[in-house]
mmCIF file of C-alpha atoms in Angstrom:
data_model
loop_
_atom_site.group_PDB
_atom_site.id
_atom_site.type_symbol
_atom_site.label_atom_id
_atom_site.label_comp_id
_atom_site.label_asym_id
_atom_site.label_seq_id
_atom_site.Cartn_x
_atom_site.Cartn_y
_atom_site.Cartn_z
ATOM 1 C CA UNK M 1 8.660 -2.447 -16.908
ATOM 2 C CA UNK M 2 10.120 -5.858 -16.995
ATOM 3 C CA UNK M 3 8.271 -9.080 -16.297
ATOM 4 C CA UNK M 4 10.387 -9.357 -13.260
ATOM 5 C CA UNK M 5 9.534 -5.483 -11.714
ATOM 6 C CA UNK M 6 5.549 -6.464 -12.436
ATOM 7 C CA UNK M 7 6.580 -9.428 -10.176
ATOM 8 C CA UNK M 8 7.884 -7.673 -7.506
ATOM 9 C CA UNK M 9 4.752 -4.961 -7.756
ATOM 10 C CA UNK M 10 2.196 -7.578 -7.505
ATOM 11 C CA UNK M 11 3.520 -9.254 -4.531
ATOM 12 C CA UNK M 12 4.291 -5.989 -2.618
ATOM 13 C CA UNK M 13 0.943 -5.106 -3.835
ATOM 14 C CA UNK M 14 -0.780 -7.912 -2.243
ATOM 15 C CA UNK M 15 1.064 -7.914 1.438
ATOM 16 C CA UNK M 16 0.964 -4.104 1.255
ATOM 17 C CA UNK M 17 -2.766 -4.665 0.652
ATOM 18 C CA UNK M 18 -3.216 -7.705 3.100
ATOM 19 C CA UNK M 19 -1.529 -5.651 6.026
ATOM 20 C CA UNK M 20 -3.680 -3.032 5.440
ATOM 21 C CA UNK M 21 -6.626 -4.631 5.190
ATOM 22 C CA UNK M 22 -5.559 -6.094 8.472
ATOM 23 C CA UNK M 23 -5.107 -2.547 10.136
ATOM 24 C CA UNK M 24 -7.870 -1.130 8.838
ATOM 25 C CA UNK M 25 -10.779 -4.153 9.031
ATOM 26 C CA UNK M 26 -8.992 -7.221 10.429
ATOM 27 C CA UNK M 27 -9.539 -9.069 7.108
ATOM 28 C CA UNK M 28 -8.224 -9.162 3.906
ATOM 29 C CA UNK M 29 -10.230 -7.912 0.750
ATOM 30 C CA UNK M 30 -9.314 -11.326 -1.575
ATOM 31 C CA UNK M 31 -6.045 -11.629 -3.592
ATOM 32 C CA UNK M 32 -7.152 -9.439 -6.087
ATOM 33 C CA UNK M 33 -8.128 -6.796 -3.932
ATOM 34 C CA UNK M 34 -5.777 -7.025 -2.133
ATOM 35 C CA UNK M 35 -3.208 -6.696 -4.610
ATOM 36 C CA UNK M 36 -5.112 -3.611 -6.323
ATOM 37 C CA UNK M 37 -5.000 -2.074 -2.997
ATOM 38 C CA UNK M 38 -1.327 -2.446 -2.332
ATOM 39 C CA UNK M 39 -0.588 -0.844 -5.877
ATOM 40 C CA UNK M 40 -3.128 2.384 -5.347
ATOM 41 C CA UNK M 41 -1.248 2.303 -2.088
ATOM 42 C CA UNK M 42 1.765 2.074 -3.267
ATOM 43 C CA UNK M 43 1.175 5.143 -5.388
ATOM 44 C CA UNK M 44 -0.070 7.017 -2.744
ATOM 45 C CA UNK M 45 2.209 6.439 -0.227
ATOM 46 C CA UNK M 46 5.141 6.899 -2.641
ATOM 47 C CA UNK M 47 3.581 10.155 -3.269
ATOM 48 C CA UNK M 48 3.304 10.917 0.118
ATOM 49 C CA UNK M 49 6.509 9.567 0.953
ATOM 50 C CA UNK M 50 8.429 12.319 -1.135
ATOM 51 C CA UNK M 51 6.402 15.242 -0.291
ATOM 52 C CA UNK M 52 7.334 14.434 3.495
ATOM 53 C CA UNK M 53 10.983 13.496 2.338
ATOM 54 C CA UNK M 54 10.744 10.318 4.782
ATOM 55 C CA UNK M 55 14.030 8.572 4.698
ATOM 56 C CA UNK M 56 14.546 4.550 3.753
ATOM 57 C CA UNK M 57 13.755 1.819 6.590
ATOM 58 C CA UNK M 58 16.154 -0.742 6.130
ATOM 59 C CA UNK M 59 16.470 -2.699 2.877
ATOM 60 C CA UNK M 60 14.536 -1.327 -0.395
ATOM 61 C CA UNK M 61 11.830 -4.192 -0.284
ATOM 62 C CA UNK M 62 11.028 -3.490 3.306
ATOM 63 C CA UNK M 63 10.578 0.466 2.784
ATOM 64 C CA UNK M 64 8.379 -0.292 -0.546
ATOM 65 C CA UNK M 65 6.114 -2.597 1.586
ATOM 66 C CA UNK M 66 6.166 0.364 4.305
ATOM 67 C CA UNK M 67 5.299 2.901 1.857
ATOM 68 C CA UNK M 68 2.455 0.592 0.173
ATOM 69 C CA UNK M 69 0.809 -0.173 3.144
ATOM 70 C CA UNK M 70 0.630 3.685 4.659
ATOM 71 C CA UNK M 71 -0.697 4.425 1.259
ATOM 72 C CA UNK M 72 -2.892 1.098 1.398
ATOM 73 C CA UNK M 73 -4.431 2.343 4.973
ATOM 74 C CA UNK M 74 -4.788 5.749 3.759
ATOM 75 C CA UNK M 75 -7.241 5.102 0.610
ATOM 76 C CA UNK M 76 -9.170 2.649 3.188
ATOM 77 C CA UNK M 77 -9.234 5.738 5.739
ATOM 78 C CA UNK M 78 -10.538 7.941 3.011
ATOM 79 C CA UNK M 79 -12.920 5.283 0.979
ATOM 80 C CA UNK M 80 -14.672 4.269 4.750
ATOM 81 C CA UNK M 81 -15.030 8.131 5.087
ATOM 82 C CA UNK M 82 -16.609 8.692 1.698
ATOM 83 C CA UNK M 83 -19.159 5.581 2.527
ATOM 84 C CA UNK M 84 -20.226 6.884 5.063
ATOM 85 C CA UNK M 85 -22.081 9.718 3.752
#
């Protein structure tokens, strides 16, 4: 990966992250949270993305951020239920 694609994964990392936190909380979890919870997100929701074979929303940077942030909301969905216990 290029210095220029670690770019582009930290900043759809951290609104992917930030709208999630949103969704899920109504804050944020910090920049650096938020930014490793876009990425695990992103992961996820790629993930999840294929085995549903969801097609594109509109231009590539807009369907990443999608993707990151269902994948984002997800893992909070999941962590709140494991905290719980």
């Amino acid at each position: 990966m290029d210095i220029n694609g670690l770019i582009v994964l930290i900043v759809i990392g951290l609104i992917a992250g930030f709208l999630a936190g949103k969704i899920m909380k109504g804050s944020g979890f910090g920049v650096i949270g938020d930014i490793l919870i876009g990425i695990v997100g992103a992961v996820i929701g790629g993930w999840l993305w294929g085995v549903l074979r969801l097609p594109g929303i509109g231009p590539w940077w807009l369907t990443d951020i999608i993707i990151a942030t269902v994948g984002a909301c997800l893992l909070l969905f999941i962590v709140g239920l494991v905290k719980r216990r």
